Short mmCIF file of C-alpha atoms in Angstrom, two decimals:
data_model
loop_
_atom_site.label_atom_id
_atom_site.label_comp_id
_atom_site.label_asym_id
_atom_site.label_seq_id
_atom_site.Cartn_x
_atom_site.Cartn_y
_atom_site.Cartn_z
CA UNK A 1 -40.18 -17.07 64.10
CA UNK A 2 -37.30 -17.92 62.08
CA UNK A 3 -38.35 -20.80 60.48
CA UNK A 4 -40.80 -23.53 60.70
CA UNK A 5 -41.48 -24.80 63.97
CA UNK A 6 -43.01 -28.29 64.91
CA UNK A 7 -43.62 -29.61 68.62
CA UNK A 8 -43.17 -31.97 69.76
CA UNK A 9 -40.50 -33.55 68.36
CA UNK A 10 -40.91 -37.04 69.55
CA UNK A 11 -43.90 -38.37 70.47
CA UNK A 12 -45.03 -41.96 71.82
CA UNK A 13 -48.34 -43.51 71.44
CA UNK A 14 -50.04 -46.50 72.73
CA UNK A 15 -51.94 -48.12 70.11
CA UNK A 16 -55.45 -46.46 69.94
CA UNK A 17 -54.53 -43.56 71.78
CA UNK A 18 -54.87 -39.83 69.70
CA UNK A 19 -52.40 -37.53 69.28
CA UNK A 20 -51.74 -34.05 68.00
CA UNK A 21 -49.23 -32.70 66.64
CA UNK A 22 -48.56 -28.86 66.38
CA UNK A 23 -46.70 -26.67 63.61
CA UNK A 24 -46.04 -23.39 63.58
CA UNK A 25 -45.16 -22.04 59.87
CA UNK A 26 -43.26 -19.00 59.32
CA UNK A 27 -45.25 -15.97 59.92
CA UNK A 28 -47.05 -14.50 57.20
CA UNK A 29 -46.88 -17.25 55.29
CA UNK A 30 -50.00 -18.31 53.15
CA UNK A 31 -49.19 -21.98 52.39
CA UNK A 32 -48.99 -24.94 54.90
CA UNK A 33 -48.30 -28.35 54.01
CA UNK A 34 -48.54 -31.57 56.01
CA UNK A 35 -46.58 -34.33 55.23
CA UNK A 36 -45.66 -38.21 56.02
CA UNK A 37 -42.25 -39.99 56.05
CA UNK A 38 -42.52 -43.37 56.74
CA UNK A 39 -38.71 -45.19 57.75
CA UNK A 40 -36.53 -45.40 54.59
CA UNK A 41 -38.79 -43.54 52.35
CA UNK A 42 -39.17 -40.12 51.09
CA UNK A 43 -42.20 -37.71 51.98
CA UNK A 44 -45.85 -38.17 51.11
CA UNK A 45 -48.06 -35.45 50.82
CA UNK A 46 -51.08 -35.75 53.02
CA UNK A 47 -52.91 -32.38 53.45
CA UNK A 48 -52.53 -28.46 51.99
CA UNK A 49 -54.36 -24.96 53.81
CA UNK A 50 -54.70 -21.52 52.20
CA UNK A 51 -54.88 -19.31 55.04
CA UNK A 52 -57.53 -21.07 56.95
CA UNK A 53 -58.82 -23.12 54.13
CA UNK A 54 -57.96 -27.02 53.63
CA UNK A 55 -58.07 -26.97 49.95
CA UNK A 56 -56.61 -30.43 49.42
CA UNK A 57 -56.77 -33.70 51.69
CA UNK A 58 -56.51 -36.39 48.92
CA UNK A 59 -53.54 -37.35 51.08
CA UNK A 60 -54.52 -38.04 54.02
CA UNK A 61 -54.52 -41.66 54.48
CA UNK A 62 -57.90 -42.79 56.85
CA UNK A 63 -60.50 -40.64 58.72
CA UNK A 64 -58.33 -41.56 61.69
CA UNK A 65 -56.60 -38.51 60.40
CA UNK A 66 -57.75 -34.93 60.61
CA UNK A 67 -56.09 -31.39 60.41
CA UNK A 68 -56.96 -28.09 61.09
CA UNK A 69 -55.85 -24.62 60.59
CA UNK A 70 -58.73 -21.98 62.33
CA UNK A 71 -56.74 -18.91 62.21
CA UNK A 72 -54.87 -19.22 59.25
CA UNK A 73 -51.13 -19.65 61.00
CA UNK A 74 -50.79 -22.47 63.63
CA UNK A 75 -51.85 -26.12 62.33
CA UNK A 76 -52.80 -28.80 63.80
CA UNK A 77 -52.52 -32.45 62.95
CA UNK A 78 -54.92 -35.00 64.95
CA UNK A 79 -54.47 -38.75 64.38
CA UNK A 80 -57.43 -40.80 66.21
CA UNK A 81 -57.30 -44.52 67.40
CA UNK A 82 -53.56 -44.27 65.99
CA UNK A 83 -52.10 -47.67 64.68
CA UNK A 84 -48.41 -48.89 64.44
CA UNK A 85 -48.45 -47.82 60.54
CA UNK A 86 -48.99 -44.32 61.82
CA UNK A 87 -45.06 -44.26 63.13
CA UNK A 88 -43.48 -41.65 60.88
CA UNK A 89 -41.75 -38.38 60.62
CA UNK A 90 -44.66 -35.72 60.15
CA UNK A 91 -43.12 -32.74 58.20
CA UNK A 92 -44.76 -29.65 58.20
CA UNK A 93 -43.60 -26.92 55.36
CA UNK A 94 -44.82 -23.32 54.41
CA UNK A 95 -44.82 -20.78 52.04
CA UNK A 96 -45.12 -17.35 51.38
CA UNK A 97 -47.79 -17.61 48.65
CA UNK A 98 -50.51 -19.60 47.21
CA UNK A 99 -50.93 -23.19 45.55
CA UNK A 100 -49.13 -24.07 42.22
CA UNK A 101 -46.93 -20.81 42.57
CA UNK A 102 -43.11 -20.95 42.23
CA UNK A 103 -42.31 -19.98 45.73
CA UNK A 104 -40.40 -22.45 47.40
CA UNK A 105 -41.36 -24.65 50.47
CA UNK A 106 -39.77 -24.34 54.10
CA UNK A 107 -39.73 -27.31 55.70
CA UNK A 108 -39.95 -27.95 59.23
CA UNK A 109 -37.86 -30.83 61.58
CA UNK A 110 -40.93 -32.83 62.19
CA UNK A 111 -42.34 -34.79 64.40
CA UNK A 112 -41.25 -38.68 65.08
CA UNK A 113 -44.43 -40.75 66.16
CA UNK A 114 -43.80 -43.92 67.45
CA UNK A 115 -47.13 -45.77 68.24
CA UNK A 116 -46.34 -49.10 70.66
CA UNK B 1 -49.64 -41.69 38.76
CA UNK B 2 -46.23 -39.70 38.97
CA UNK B 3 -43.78 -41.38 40.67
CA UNK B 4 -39.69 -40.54 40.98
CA UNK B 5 -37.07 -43.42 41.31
CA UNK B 6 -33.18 -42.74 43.09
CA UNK B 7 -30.62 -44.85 43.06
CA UNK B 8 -30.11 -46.90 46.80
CA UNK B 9 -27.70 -45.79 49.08
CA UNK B 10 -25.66 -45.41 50.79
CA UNK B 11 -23.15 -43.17 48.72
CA UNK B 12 -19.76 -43.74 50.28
CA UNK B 13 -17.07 -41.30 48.78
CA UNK B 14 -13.53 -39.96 49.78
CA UNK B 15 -13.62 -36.26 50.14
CA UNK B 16 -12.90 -34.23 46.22
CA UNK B 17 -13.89 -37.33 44.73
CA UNK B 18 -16.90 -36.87 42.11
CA UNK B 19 -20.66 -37.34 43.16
CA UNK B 20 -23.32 -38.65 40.74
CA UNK B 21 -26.73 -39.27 42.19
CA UNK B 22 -29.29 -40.91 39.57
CA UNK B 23 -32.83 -40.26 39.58
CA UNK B 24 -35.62 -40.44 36.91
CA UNK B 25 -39.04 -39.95 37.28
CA UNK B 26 -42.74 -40.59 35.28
CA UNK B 27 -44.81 -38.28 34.93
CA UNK B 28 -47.75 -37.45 32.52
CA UNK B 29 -47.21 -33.92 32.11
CA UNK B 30 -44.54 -31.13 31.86
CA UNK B 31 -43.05 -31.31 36.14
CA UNK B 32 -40.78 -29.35 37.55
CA UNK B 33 -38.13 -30.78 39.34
CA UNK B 34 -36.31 -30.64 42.23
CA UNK B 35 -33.31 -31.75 44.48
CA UNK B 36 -34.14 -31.58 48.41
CA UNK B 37 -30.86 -32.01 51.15
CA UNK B 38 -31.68 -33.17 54.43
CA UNK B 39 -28.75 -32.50 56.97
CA UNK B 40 -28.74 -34.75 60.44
CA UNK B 41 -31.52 -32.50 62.73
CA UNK B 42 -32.48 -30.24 60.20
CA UNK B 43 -35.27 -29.67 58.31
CA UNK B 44 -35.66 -30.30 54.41
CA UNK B 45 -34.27 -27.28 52.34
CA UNK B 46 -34.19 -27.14 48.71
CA UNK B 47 -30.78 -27.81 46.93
CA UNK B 48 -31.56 -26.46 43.21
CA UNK B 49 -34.37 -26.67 40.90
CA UNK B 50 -35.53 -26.87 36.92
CA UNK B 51 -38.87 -25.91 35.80
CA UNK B 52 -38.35 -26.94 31.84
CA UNK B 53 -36.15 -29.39 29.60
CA UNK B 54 -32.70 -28.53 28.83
CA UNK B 55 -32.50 -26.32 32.19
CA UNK B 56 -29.68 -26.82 34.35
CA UNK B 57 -30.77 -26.18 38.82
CA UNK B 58 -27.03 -25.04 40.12
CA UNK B 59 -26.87 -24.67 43.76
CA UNK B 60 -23.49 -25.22 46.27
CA UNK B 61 -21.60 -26.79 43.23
CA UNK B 62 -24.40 -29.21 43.04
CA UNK B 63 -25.99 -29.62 39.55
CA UNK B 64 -28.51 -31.38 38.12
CA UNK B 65 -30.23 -31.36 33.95
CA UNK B 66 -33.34 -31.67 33.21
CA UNK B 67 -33.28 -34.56 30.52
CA UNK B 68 -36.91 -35.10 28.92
CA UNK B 69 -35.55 -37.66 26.54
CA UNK B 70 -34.66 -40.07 29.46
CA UNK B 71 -36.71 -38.53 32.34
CA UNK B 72 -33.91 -38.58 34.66
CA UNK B 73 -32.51 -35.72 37.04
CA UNK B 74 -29.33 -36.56 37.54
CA UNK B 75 -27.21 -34.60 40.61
CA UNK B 76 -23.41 -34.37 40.35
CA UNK B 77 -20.51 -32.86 42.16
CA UNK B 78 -17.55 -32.50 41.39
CA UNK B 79 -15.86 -32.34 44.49
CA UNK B 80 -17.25 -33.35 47.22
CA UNK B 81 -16.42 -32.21 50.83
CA UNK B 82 -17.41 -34.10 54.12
CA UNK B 83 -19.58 -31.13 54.93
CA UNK B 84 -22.10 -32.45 52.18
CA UNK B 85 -23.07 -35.88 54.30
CA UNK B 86 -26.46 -35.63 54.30
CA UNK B 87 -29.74 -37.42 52.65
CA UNK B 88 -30.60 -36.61 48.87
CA UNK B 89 -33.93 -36.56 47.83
CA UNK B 90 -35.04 -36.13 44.20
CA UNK B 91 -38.57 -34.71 43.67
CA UNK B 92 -41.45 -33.57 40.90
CA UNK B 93 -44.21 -31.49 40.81
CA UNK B 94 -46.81 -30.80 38.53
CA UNK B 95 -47.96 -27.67 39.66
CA UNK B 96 -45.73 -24.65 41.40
CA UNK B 97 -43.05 -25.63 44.06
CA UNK B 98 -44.99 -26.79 46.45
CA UNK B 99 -46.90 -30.29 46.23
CA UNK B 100 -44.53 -33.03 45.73
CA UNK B 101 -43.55 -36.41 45.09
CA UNK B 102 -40.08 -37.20 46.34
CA UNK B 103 -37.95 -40.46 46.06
CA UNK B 104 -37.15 -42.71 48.89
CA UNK B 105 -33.80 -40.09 49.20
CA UNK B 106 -29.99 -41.03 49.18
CA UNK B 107 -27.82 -41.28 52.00
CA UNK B 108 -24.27 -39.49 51.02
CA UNK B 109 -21.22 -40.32 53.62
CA UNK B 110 -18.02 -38.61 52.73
CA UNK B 111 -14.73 -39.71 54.67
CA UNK B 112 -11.93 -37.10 54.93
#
């Protein structure tokens, strides 16, 4: 597509439920980046794939948390049990190349969890 | 660890009147660094960038210095038009473009 694509974009969670929350990065692009933005603050990083590889999850905040990326385009992001602290905007981004290059980051709209 | 600090918002400015966002970060090595714009319903996109002290990132009639000597980023306008309402966010990285630490953003309102 276009650009990067993230479904849904609202979801609402009972406390404990899971959820999962899809992103789609531009095609062809190497790089996919998961990130958290909690009300009134900026985005944390939380996970990183090459291709199919997760090559960094020193974000990622419990082992409630878990993401996935088996074909190297479409990610996944599973929360487990989720708690109110979960509710943030997930942002997903891409890019065309590896880690640590200079190529820049798309950004997707994210996804607003709110768990009840 | 690294860590970037922007002023509080909101912003509140009269269309053409001058913008000056502040934001200085720590850091324990050489970062790159970065202004993000956030317009209602859109994604992130990146405003302008410097990878070394001294540079000047340029974008839109945005612009922003990299100061070493006070670790700040600073992001000024000189004119600014109601189109550019929209959430600021100042951010580092220590390696490449891609894995960042932002601020806690800016909101910018401009009234015609």
């Amino acid at each position: 597509g276009a650009g990067v694509s993230q479904s849904p974009r609202y979801k609402v969670a009972k406390r404990g439920q899971d959820v999962a929350l899809r992103c789609d990065p531009i095609s062809g692009h190497v790089s996919l980046f998961w990130y958290q933005q909690a009300l009134g603050q900026g985005p944390e990083f939380l996970t990183y794939f090459q291709n199919e590889a997760q090559l960094d999850k020193s974000g990622l905040p419990s082992d409630r948390f878990f993401a996935e990326r088996p074909e190297g385009s479409v990610s996944t992001l599973k929360i487990q049990r989720t708690q109110q602290e979960d509710s943030a905007v997930y942002l997903c981004a891409s890019s065309a190349t590896g880690y640590a290059t200079n190529e820049k980051l798309f950004f997707g709209s994210g996804t607003q969890l709110s768990v009840l | 660890g690294d860590s970037v600090t922007q002023m509080e918002g909101p912003v509140t400015l009269s269309e053409e009147a001058f913008l000056t966002i502040n934001c200085t970060y720590t850091a324990t090595g050489y970062p790159s660094l970065f202004w993000y714009v956030q317009y209602p319903g859109e994604g992130l996109q990146l405003l302008l960038k410097a990878t070394k002290a001294d540079d000047k990132g340029s974008n839109k009639g945005f612009e922003a210095t990299y100061r070493k000597e006070t670790t700040s980023f600073h992001l000024e306008k000189g004119s600014v038009q109601v189109s550019d309402s929209a959430v600021y966010f100042c951010a580092l990285s220590d390696k490449g473009f891609q894995k960042l630490v932002f601020g806690t953003g800016t909101r910018l309102l401009v009234s015609p």
